[in-house]
């Protein structure tokens, strides 16, 4: 290769790296938004919620129907997605999980896993029966491709999705560290017994956690819908991504979920562009396995468990 | 305002086939300190947990003043004036000591001036934690964390204080601090205290009345002086019993 060719290749490579890095971060913001609710619920209630992906899937269906059946604008569809996710999550907590907490059975944790897994399968089957297996799409809020200084090219929808994700996670941080609800959640995370003896209403704050978890999952799916397809088993993909993020970031950590989401997005995009394009999901799994081997408690370790 | 407590035929079972408490009776007048002693597995801690709403009561009555409170959720029990300091660690490790204390007044958190004053007052109770109010509670020693829990239990100005082995794992200096505070509480006569203790002699020194449990039931009871005198025979009786009190 000639010196002139080297001069031409390096700036192109730099541009590709910057472009992939930004794309990865944008994708990662959505992964973080998907995962943060799963992490919140695990931190507060020690519930590994296998139905979390279906909160997202039902949110994206609500967004699609809000636009296609009711003619709502795209921004209203996002509110519908968040509301649907929140409602299903709240019902899940009250109808499926609360009877398990209140029972005197052993191994409640294992029963919550089984119950949420069965609920997940039920929701996928019910959605398939009701709406079929058609792949659906949703118009985005900003359907244009943006050119930044002829150097970075981004989809407007991705930028909107990332901005919304960061705003929502920032809001969650504010709730956790500045409000009574957040204090109650932190207390429950750090010592369920302590929270109980000081008189924190565990059921009330568990409901709030599920509402937020479902709303975030629904909103994330609504934001992803213009970039991907909506179908009954799309929640499985969302759940897998959310689990990878939560395991990498440290279960129960909101900050960890944000950092891990961004990291996962960057690793996936970088791997797809610079290693091989057919293994996008495999890069995430490889990262998760590496974290499990080197830091089993997640990148944010023990500290992260305090949400 | 302090209230009397009357416990009648209280039964607690964590699972339907394992009854830990098998009909315990206890009566404590307002503003008194009652020690509950007994061998391991007697059901002392379970009794406090049953009263505090963190263990499932299957039968019996708990009357706080004139009000029946058994089976109420812990939220309502705290509002009713019951404060429980469990034996197990219940400190919020990632929060500062001051934040821990503030959570002790959770049910009255909207009364900010009152709460600030209570946090200050309870933060000053124990010399071993007084300088560390802004430090994370999880960074303190196990003994200091226990003192934080006791101070937190007093923030809400409870009418009934349930202390489950408050000196377990504490250094002799801290044990003295705890008993100094218990003596002060007794002197002020502002709260009814049920105290479960393994340090029997220290407990007898501050208690007005003593209940002895064995195998999930009442064994004997009396004034602190009376039980002190009979202590040797009571302990001999414990040693002669078999099993832990868990009945399956």
Coordinates of C-alpha atoms in Angstrom, one line a residue:
Chain A
X1 CA 0.0 0.0 0.0
X2 CA 1.4 3.4 -0.9
X3 CA 2.0 6.3 1.5
X4 CA -0.8 8.2 -0.3
X5 CA -3.2 5.4 0.2
X6 CA -2.3 5.3 4.0
X7 CA -3.0 9.0 4.3
X8 CA -6.4 8.4 2.7
X9 CA -7.3 5.3 4.7
X10 CA -6.5 6.6 8.2
X11 CA -8.9 9.5 8.2
X12 CA -11.6 7.1 6.8
X13 CA -10.8 4.6 9.5
X14 CA -11.0 7.4 12.2
X15 CA -14.4 8.5 10.8
X16 CA -15.6 4.9 10.8
X17 CA -14.5 4.5 14.4
X18 CA -16.2 7.7 15.5
X19 CA -19.4 6.8 13.5
X20 CA -19.5 3.4 15.1
X21 CA -18.8 4.7 18.5
X22 CA -21.7 7.2 18.3
X23 CA -24.0 4.6 16.7
X24 CA -23.1 2.2 19.5
X25 CA -23.8 4.8 22.2
X26 CA -27.2 5.6 20.6
X27 CA -28.1 1.9 20.5
X28 CA -26.8 1.5 24.1
X29 CA -29.0 4.2 25.5
X30 CA -32.0 2.2 24.4
X31 CA -30.6 -1.0 25.9
X32 CA -30.1 0.9 29.1
X33 CA -33.7 2.1 29.1
X34 CA -34.9 -1.4 28.5
X35 CA -32.8 -2.8 31.3
X36 CA -33.1 -0.2 34.0
X37 CA -36.6 -1.3 35.0
X38 CA -35.5 -5.0 35.2
X39 CA -32.6 -3.9 37.4
X40 CA -34.8 -1.7 39.6
X41 CA -37.3 -4.5 40.3
X42 CA -34.5 -6.9 41.0
X43 CA -32.8 -4.5 43.3
X44 CA -35.9 -3.6 45.3
X45 CA -37.8 -7.0 45.3
X46 CA -35.1 -9.6 44.4
X47 CA -37.5 -10.6 41.6
X48 CA -35.9 -11.9 38.4
X49 CA -38.7 -10.8 36.1
X50 CA -38.8 -13.0 33.0
X51 CA -41.9 -11.2 31.8
X52 CA -40.0 -7.9 31.4
X53 CA -39.6 -8.4 27.7
X54 CA -43.3 -8.8 27.3
X55 CA -43.9 -5.4 29.1
X56 CA -41.8 -4.0 26.3
X57 CA -43.5 -6.0 23.5
X58 CA -47.0 -5.0 24.7
X59 CA -45.8 -1.4 24.9
X60 CA -44.7 -1.5 21.3
X61 CA -48.0 -3.0 20.2
X62 CA -49.9 -0.3 22.1
X63 CA -47.8 2.3 20.2
X64 CA -48.5 0.7 16.8
X65 CA -52.2 0.5 17.5
X66 CA -52.3 4.1 18.8
X67 CA -51.0 5.2 15.4
X68 CA -52.6 2.7 13.0
X69 CA -56.0 2.3 14.7
X70 CA -56.6 5.6 16.5
X71 CA -54.6 7.9 14.2
X72 CA -52.5 9.3 17.1
X73 CA -49.3 11.2 16.5
X74 CA -46.0 9.4 17.1
X75 CA -45.4 11.2 20.4
X76 CA -48.7 10.1 21.8
X77 CA -47.9 6.6 20.7
X78 CA -44.9 6.7 23.0
X79 CA -47.1 7.7 25.9
X80 CA -49.4 4.8 25.0
X81 CA -46.4 2.5 25.0
X82 CA -45.3 3.6 28.4
X83 CA -48.8 3.5 29.8
X84 CA -49.4 0.0 28.4
X85 CA -46.1 -1.3 29.8
X86 CA -46.8 0.3 33.2
X87 CA -50.3 -1.1 33.4
X88 CA -49.3 -4.7 32.5
X89 CA -46.4 -4.5 35.0
X90 CA -48.6 -3.3 37.8
X91 CA -51.1 -6.0 37.1
X92 CA -48.3 -8.6 37.1
X93 CA -47.1 -7.4 40.5
X94 CA -50.5 -7.3 42.1
X95 CA -52.1 -10.5 40.5
X96 CA -49.1 -12.8 40.0
X97 CA -46.3 -11.8 42.3
X98 CA -47.9 -10.4 45.5
X99 CA -49.7 -13.7 46.3
X100 CA -46.2 -15.3 46.3
X101 CA -44.7 -12.7 48.6
X102 CA -47.6 -13.0 51.0
X103 CA -47.5 -16.8 51.1
X104 CA -45.6 -18.8 53.7
X105 CA -44.0 -21.0 51.1
X106 CA -40.3 -21.7 50.9
X107 CA -38.2 -20.5 47.9
X108 CA -40.3 -17.6 47.0
X109 CA -37.6 -16.4 44.6
X110 CA -37.7 -19.6 42.6
X111 CA -41.5 -19.3 42.4
X112 CA -41.4 -15.8 41.1
X113 CA -39.0 -16.9 38.3
X114 CA -41.4 -19.7 37.3
X115 CA -44.4 -17.4 37.6
X116 CA -42.9 -14.6 35.5
X117 CA -41.6 -17.1 32.9
X118 CA -45.0 -18.7 32.5
X119 CA -46.6 -15.2 32.3
X120 CA -44.2 -14.3 29.6
X121 CA -45.1 -17.4 27.5
X122 CA -48.8 -16.7 28.1
X123 CA -48.5 -13.1 27.0
X124 CA -46.6 -14.1 23.8
X125 CA -49.3 -16.7 23.0
X126 CA -52.2 -14.4 23.8
X127 CA -50.7 -11.6 21.6
X128 CA -50.1 -14.1 18.8
X129 CA -53.7 -15.3 19.0
X130 CA -55.1 -11.8 19.1
X131 CA -52.9 -10.0 16.6
X132 CA -51.2 -12.7 14.5
X133 CA -47.6 -13.0 13.7
X134 CA -47.4 -10.1 11.2
X135 CA -44.3 -7.9 11.6
X136 CA -45.4 -4.3 12.1
X137 CA -43.6 -1.0 12.0
X138 CA -44.1 2.4 13.5
X139 CA -43.3 5.8 12.1
X140 CA -40.7 7.7 14.1
X141 CA -40.7 11.2 15.5
X142 CA -37.9 12.4 13.3
X143 CA -37.8 10.5 10.0
X144 CA -34.7 12.0 8.5
X145 CA -31.0 11.2 8.1
X146 CA -28.8 13.8 9.6
X147 CA -25.4 14.8 8.4
X148 CA -23.0 16.3 10.9
X149 CA -20.1 18.1 9.1
X150 CA -19.9 15.4 6.4
X151 CA -18.3 13.3 9.1
X152 CA -21.0 11.6 11.1
X153 CA -24.3 10.4 9.7
X154 CA -27.2 9.5 12.0
X155 CA -30.9 8.7 11.8
X156 CA -33.1 11.3 13.4
X157 CA -35.1 8.5 15.0
X158 CA -32.0 7.1 16.7
X159 CA -31.1 10.5 18.1
X160 CA -34.6 11.1 19.4
X161 CA -34.7 7.6 21.0
X162 CA -31.3 8.1 22.7
X163 CA -32.2 11.6 23.9
X164 CA -35.5 10.3 25.4
X165 CA -33.7 7.4 27.0
X166 CA -31.1 9.6 28.7
X167 CA -33.8 12.0 29.9
X168 CA -35.8 9.1 31.3
X169 CA -32.9 7.6 33.0
X170 CA -31.9 11.0 34.4
X171 CA -35.4 11.4 35.7
X172 CA -35.1 8.0 37.4
X173 CA -31.9 9.0 39.0
X174 CA -33.6 12.2 40.3
X175 CA -36.5 10.1 41.7
X176 CA -34.1 7.6 43.4
X177 CA -31.9 10.2 45.0
X178 CA -34.2 13.2 45.6
X179 CA -37.6 11.9 46.5
X180 CA -39.3 9.9 49.2
X181 CA -40.1 7.2 46.7
X182 CA -36.5 6.9 45.9
X183 CA -35.5 6.8 49.5
X184 CA -38.0 4.0 50.1
X185 CA -36.6 2.1 47.1
X186 CA -33.0 2.5 48.3
X187 CA -34.0 1.4 51.8
X188 CA -35.7 -1.7 50.4
X189 CA -32.7 -2.5 48.2
X190 CA -30.3 -2.2 51.1
X191 CA -32.3 -3.9 53.8
X192 CA -35.8 -5.2 53.2
X193 CA -36.0 -6.0 57.0
X194 CA -34.8 -2.5 57.9
X195 CA -37.4 -1.0 55.5
X196 CA -40.1 -3.1 57.0
X197 CA -39.3 -2.1 60.6
X198 CA -39.2 1.6 59.9
X199 CA -42.7 1.4 58.4
X200 CA -42.1 1.6 54.7
X201 CA -45.1 0.2 52.8
X202 CA -43.3 -2.5 50.8
X203 CA -46.4 -3.3 48.6
X204 CA -46.9 0.4 47.7
X205 CA -43.3 1.0 46.7
X206 CA -43.1 -2.4 44.9
X207 CA -46.1 -1.2 42.8
X208 CA -44.3 2.0 42.0
X209 CA -41.2 0.1 41.0
X210 CA -43.2 -2.1 38.7
X211 CA -45.0 0.9 37.2
X212 CA -41.7 2.6 36.4
X213 CA -40.2 -0.7 35.2
X214 CA -43.1 -1.4 32.8
X215 CA -43.3 2.2 31.7
X216 CA -39.6 2.3 30.8
X217 CA -39.7 -1.0 29.0
X218 CA -42.8 0.1 27.1
X219 CA -41.2 3.4 26.2
X220 CA -38.0 1.8 25.1
X221 CA -39.9 -0.6 22.9
X222 CA -41.9 2.3 21.5
X223 CA -38.7 4.2 20.7
X224 CA -37.2 1.1 19.1
X225 CA -40.3 0.3 17.1
X226 CA -39.4 2.7 14.2
X227 CA -35.9 1.1 14.0
X228 CA -37.0 -2.5 14.3
X229 CA -40.2 -4.6 13.9
X230 CA -43.0 -5.2 16.3
X231 CA -44.1 -8.9 16.6
X232 CA -45.4 -11.1 19.5
X233 CA -42.0 -12.6 20.4
X234 CA -40.0 -9.3 20.0
X235 CA -40.0 -9.2 23.8
X236 CA -37.7 -12.2 24.0
X237 CA -35.0 -10.2 22.2
X238 CA -35.6 -7.2 24.5
X239 CA -35.4 -9.5 27.6
X240 CA -32.1 -11.0 26.5
X241 CA -30.6 -7.6 25.9
X242 CA -31.9 -6.4 29.2
X243 CA -30.4 -9.4 31.0
X244 CA -27.1 -8.9 29.4
X245 CA -27.0 -5.3 30.5
X246 CA -28.1 -6.1 34.0
X247 CA -25.6 -8.8 34.4
X248 CA -22.8 -6.6 33.1
X249 CA -23.8 -3.6 35.1
X250 CA -24.5 -5.4 38.3
X251 CA -27.9 -6.5 39.3
X252 CA -29.9 -3.8 41.0
X253 CA -27.8 -0.9 39.8
X254 CA -29.3 1.9 37.8
X255 CA -25.9 3.5 37.1
X256 CA -24.6 0.1 36.2
X257 CA -27.4 -0.5 33.8
X258 CA -26.7 2.9 32.1
X259 CA -23.0 2.2 31.7
X260 CA -23.5 -1.4 30.7
X261 CA -26.2 -0.5 28.2
X262 CA -23.9 2.0 26.5
X263 CA -21.0 -0.5 26.6
X264 CA -23.1 -3.2 25.1
X265 CA -24.3 -0.9 22.3
X266 CA -20.7 0.1 21.5
X267 CA -19.3 -3.5 21.6
X268 CA -22.1 -4.8 19.4
X269 CA -21.7 -2.0 16.7
X270 CA -17.9 -2.1 16.8
X271 CA -17.9 -5.9 16.6
X272 CA -20.4 -5.9 13.7
X273 CA -18.4 -3.3 11.7
X274 CA -14.8 -4.2 12.5
X275 CA -14.9 -8.0 13.2
X276 CA -17.8 -9.7 11.3
X277 CA -21.3 -8.5 10.6
X278 CA -23.2 -11.7 11.3
X279 CA -22.5 -12.0 15.0
X280 CA -24.0 -8.9 16.5
X281 CA -25.7 -10.8 19.4
X282 CA -22.7 -13.0 20.0
X283 CA -20.5 -9.9 20.9
X284 CA -22.9 -9.1 23.7
X285 CA -22.9 -12.6 25.0
X286 CA -19.1 -12.7 24.8
X287 CA -18.9 -9.5 26.8
X288 CA -21.4 -10.9 29.4
X289 CA -19.4 -14.1 29.7
X290 CA -16.2 -12.2 30.2
X291 CA -17.8 -10.0 32.9
X292 CA -19.2 -13.1 34.6
X293 CA -15.7 -14.7 34.6
X294 CA -13.8 -11.7 35.8
X295 CA -16.3 -9.7 37.9
X296 CA -19.2 -12.0 38.7
X297 CA -21.0 -9.2 40.6
X298 CA -21.0 -7.0 37.5
X299 CA -18.7 -4.1 36.5
X300 CA -20.1 -2.0 39.4
X301 CA -19.6 -4.8 41.8
X302 CA -21.1 -4.7 45.3
X303 CA -21.5 -0.9 45.2
X304 CA -24.0 -1.2 42.4
X305 CA -26.5 -3.2 44.4
X306 CA -27.6 0.0 46.2
X307 CA -29.5 1.2 43.0
Chain B
X1 CA -47.1 8.3 74.9
X2 CA -46.3 4.9 76.3
X3 CA -48.9 2.1 76.4
X4 CA -49.3 -1.3 78.0
X5 CA -49.1 -4.4 76.0
X6 CA -51.0 -7.6 76.5
X7 CA -50.2 -10.8 74.6
X8 CA -52.6 -13.7 74.8
X9 CA -52.0 -17.2 73.5
X10 CA -49.7 -16.0 70.7
X11 CA -48.8 -18.5 68.1
X12 CA -46.4 -18.0 65.2
X13 CA -45.5 -20.4 62.4
X14 CA -43.3 -19.5 59.5
X15 CA -44.6 -22.4 57.6
X16 CA -47.9 -24.1 58.2
X17 CA -46.3 -27.3 59.7
X18 CA -43.6 -25.6 61.8
X19 CA -45.0 -23.7 64.8
X20 CA -42.2 -21.8 66.6
X21 CA -44.3 -20.0 69.2
X22 CA -47.0 -22.2 70.9
X23 CA -49.3 -20.0 72.9
X24 CA -47.3 -17.3 74.7
X25 CA -48.8 -15.0 77.2
X26 CA -47.2 -11.7 78.4
X27 CA -48.4 -8.6 80.0
X28 CA -46.4 -5.4 80.4
X29 CA -47.6 -2.2 82.0
X30 CA -47.0 1.2 80.3
X31 CA -43.6 2.7 80.9
X32 CA -42.0 -0.5 82.1
X33 CA -39.1 -2.5 80.9
X34 CA -39.8 -6.2 80.5
X35 CA -36.9 -8.7 79.8
X36 CA -37.6 -11.9 77.9
X37 CA -35.0 -14.6 78.5
X38 CA -34.7 -18.2 77.7
X39 CA -32.4 -20.8 76.0
X40 CA -31.7 -20.8 72.3
X41 CA -34.8 -21.7 70.3
X42 CA -37.1 -20.7 73.1
X43 CA -39.0 -18.4 70.7
X44 CA -37.9 -15.1 72.3
X45 CA -37.0 -13.4 69.0
X46 CA -40.0 -14.9 67.3
X47 CA -42.2 -13.4 70.0
X48 CA -40.9 -9.9 69.2
X49 CA -41.1 -10.5 65.5
X50 CA -44.7 -11.7 65.8
X51 CA -45.6 -8.5 67.7
X52 CA -43.7 -6.4 65.2
X53 CA -45.5 -7.9 62.3
X54 CA -42.5 -9.4 60.6
X55 CA -43.3 -13.0 61.5
X56 CA -46.7 -14.6 60.7
X57 CA -49.1 -14.8 63.6
X58 CA -51.3 -17.8 63.3
X59 CA -53.4 -17.4 66.4
X60 CA -53.7 -15.3 69.6
X61 CA -54.1 -11.6 70.5
X62 CA -51.8 -8.7 70.9
X63 CA -53.4 -5.6 72.5
X64 CA -51.6 -2.4 72.5
X65 CA -53.5 -0.3 75.0
X66 CA -57.1 -1.0 74.0
X67 CA -56.3 -1.7 70.4
X68 CA -55.8 -5.2 68.9
X69 CA -52.8 -5.1 66.6
X70 CA -51.9 -8.7 65.8
X71 CA -51.8 -9.4 62.0
X72 CA -51.6 -5.7 61.1
X73 CA -49.1 -4.8 58.5
X74 CA -45.8 -3.3 59.8
X75 CA -46.7 0.1 58.3
X76 CA -49.7 0.3 60.6
X77 CA -47.8 -1.1 63.6
X78 CA -45.2 1.6 63.2
X79 CA -47.9 4.2 63.0
X80 CA -49.5 2.7 66.1
X81 CA -46.2 3.4 67.9
X82 CA -44.4 0.0 67.8
X83 CA -40.7 0.2 67.0
X84 CA -38.7 -3.0 66.5
X85 CA -34.9 -3.3 66.5
X86 CA -34.2 -6.8 65.1
X87 CA -31.2 -8.9 66.0
X88 CA -30.3 -9.4 62.4
X89 CA -28.6 -6.4 60.7
X90 CA -31.1 -4.0 59.3
X91 CA -29.0 -1.0 58.7
X92 CA -29.1 0.8 55.3
X93 CA -25.4 0.3 54.6
X94 CA -25.1 2.7 51.6
X95 CA -26.8 5.6 53.4
X96 CA -25.2 7.8 55.9
X97 CA -25.9 7.4 59.6
X98 CA -28.0 10.6 59.5
X99 CA -30.1 9.2 56.6
X100 CA -30.6 6.0 58.5
X101 CA -31.9 7.9 61.5
X102 CA -34.1 10.0 59.3
X103 CA -35.8 6.8 58.0
X104 CA -36.6 6.0 61.6
X105 CA -39.2 8.8 61.4
X106 CA -40.5 7.7 58.0
X107 CA -44.2 7.7 59.2
X108 CA -43.9 11.3 60.2
X109 CA -41.5 12.5 57.4
X110 CA -43.7 15.4 56.4
X111 CA -43.1 17.0 59.9
X112 CA -39.6 18.2 58.9
X113 CA -38.8 20.3 62.0
X114 CA -39.8 17.5 64.3
X115 CA -37.8 15.0 62.3
X116 CA -34.7 17.2 62.1
X117 CA -34.8 17.6 65.9
X118 CA -35.3 13.9 66.5
X119 CA -32.4 13.0 64.2
X120 CA -30.2 15.4 66.1
X121 CA -31.3 14.1 69.4
X122 CA -31.0 10.4 68.6
X123 CA -27.7 11.0 66.7
X124 CA -26.3 12.3 70.0
X125 CA -27.4 9.3 72.1
X126 CA -24.4 7.1 71.7
X127 CA -20.8 8.4 71.8
X128 CA -19.6 5.6 69.5
X129 CA -21.6 6.9 66.6
X130 CA -22.0 10.6 67.4
X131 CA -18.9 11.7 65.3
X132 CA -19.9 9.6 62.3
X133 CA -23.4 11.0 61.4
X134 CA -22.3 11.8 57.8
X135 CA -20.4 8.6 57.3
X136 CA -21.9 5.7 55.4
X137 CA -23.4 3.3 57.9
X138 CA -22.0 0.3 56.1
X139 CA -18.5 1.6 56.7
X140 CA -19.0 1.5 60.5
X141 CA -18.1 -1.6 62.7
X142 CA -20.8 -4.1 63.3
X143 CA -21.3 -2.8 66.9
X144 CA -21.6 0.8 65.7
X145 CA -24.2 -0.3 63.1
X146 CA -26.2 -1.9 65.9
X147 CA -26.1 1.4 67.8
X148 CA -27.4 3.1 64.7
X149 CA -30.3 0.7 64.5
X150 CA -31.2 1.3 68.2
X151 CA -31.0 5.1 67.7
X152 CA -33.1 4.8 64.6
X153 CA -35.6 2.8 66.5
X154 CA -36.0 5.7 68.9
X155 CA -36.4 8.5 66.3
X156 CA -40.1 7.9 65.9
X157 CA -40.8 8.4 69.6
X158 CA -42.4 4.9 69.9
X159 CA -44.8 4.0 72.6
X160 CA -43.6 0.4 72.5
X161 CA -39.9 -0.5 71.8
X162 CA -39.0 -4.1 70.9
X163 CA -35.3 -4.8 71.3
X164 CA -34.0 -8.1 70.1
X165 CA -30.6 -8.9 71.6
X166 CA -29.4 -5.3 71.2
X167 CA -26.0 -6.1 72.6
X168 CA -25.2 -9.2 70.6
X169 CA -21.7 -8.8 69.1
X170 CA -21.0 -5.5 70.7
X171 CA -17.8 -4.6 72.5
X172 CA -18.0 -4.2 76.3
X173 CA -17.8 -0.4 75.9
X174 CA -20.8 -0.4 73.5
X175 CA -22.7 -2.8 75.7
X176 CA -22.3 -0.2 78.5
X177 CA -23.5 2.5 76.2
X178 CA -26.6 0.5 75.3
X179 CA -27.4 -0.2 78.9
X180 CA -26.8 3.4 79.9
X181 CA -29.4 4.4 77.3
X182 CA -31.8 1.7 78.4
X183 CA -31.4 2.9 82.0
X184 CA -32.1 6.5 80.8
X185 CA -35.2 5.3 79.0
X186 CA -36.4 3.5 82.1
X187 CA -35.8 6.6 84.2
X188 CA -37.7 8.8 81.9
X189 CA -40.6 6.3 81.9
X190 CA -41.6 7.4 78.4
X191 CA -41.7 4.1 76.5
X192 CA -42.7 0.5 77.2
X193 CA -39.8 -1.8 76.4
X194 CA -39.7 -5.5 75.6
X195 CA -36.1 -6.6 75.7
X196 CA -34.8 -10.0 74.6
X197 CA -31.3 -10.6 75.9
X198 CA -28.7 -13.3 76.1
X199 CA -26.8 -11.1 78.7
X200 CA -29.2 -12.2 81.3
X201 CA -27.6 -10.5 84.3
X202 CA -27.4 -7.1 82.6
X203 CA -31.0 -7.4 81.4
X204 CA -32.2 -8.2 84.9
X205 CA -30.5 -5.1 86.2
X206 CA -32.6 -2.8 84.1
X207 CA -35.8 -4.8 83.8
X208 CA -38.9 -4.3 86.0
X209 CA -40.3 -7.7 85.1
X210 CA -39.0 -10.9 83.5
X211 CA -40.6 -13.6 81.4
X212 CA -38.8 -16.8 80.8
X213 CA -39.7 -18.8 77.7
X214 CA -38.8 -22.3 76.8
X215 CA -39.7 -24.4 73.8
X216 CA -42.0 -21.7 72.4
X217 CA -44.1 -21.4 75.6
X218 CA -44.1 -19.6 78.9
X219 CA -41.8 -21.2 81.4
X220 CA -41.9 -18.9 84.4
X221 CA -42.1 -15.1 85.2
X222 CA -41.6 -12.7 88.0
X223 CA -40.1 -9.4 89.0
X224 CA -36.5 -8.9 88.1
X225 CA -35.5 -9.4 91.8
X226 CA -37.5 -12.6 92.0
X227 CA -36.1 -14.1 88.8
X228 CA -32.5 -13.0 89.9
X229 CA -32.9 -15.0 93.0
X230 CA -34.2 -18.1 91.2
X231 CA -31.8 -17.7 88.2
X232 CA -29.6 -20.7 88.9
X233 CA -32.5 -23.1 89.2
X234 CA -34.1 -21.6 86.1
X235 CA -30.9 -22.1 84.1
X236 CA -30.5 -25.6 85.4
X237 CA -34.1 -26.3 84.2
X238 CA -33.1 -25.1 80.7
X239 CA -30.1 -27.3 80.7
X240 CA -32.2 -30.4 81.5
X241 CA -34.5 -29.8 78.6
X242 CA -34.0 -31.4 75.3
X243 CA -34.5 -29.9 71.8
X244 CA -34.7 -26.3 70.6
X245 CA -38.4 -25.6 71.0
X246 CA -39.1 -26.1 67.3
X247 CA -42.0 -28.5 67.0
X248 CA -42.6 -30.1 63.7

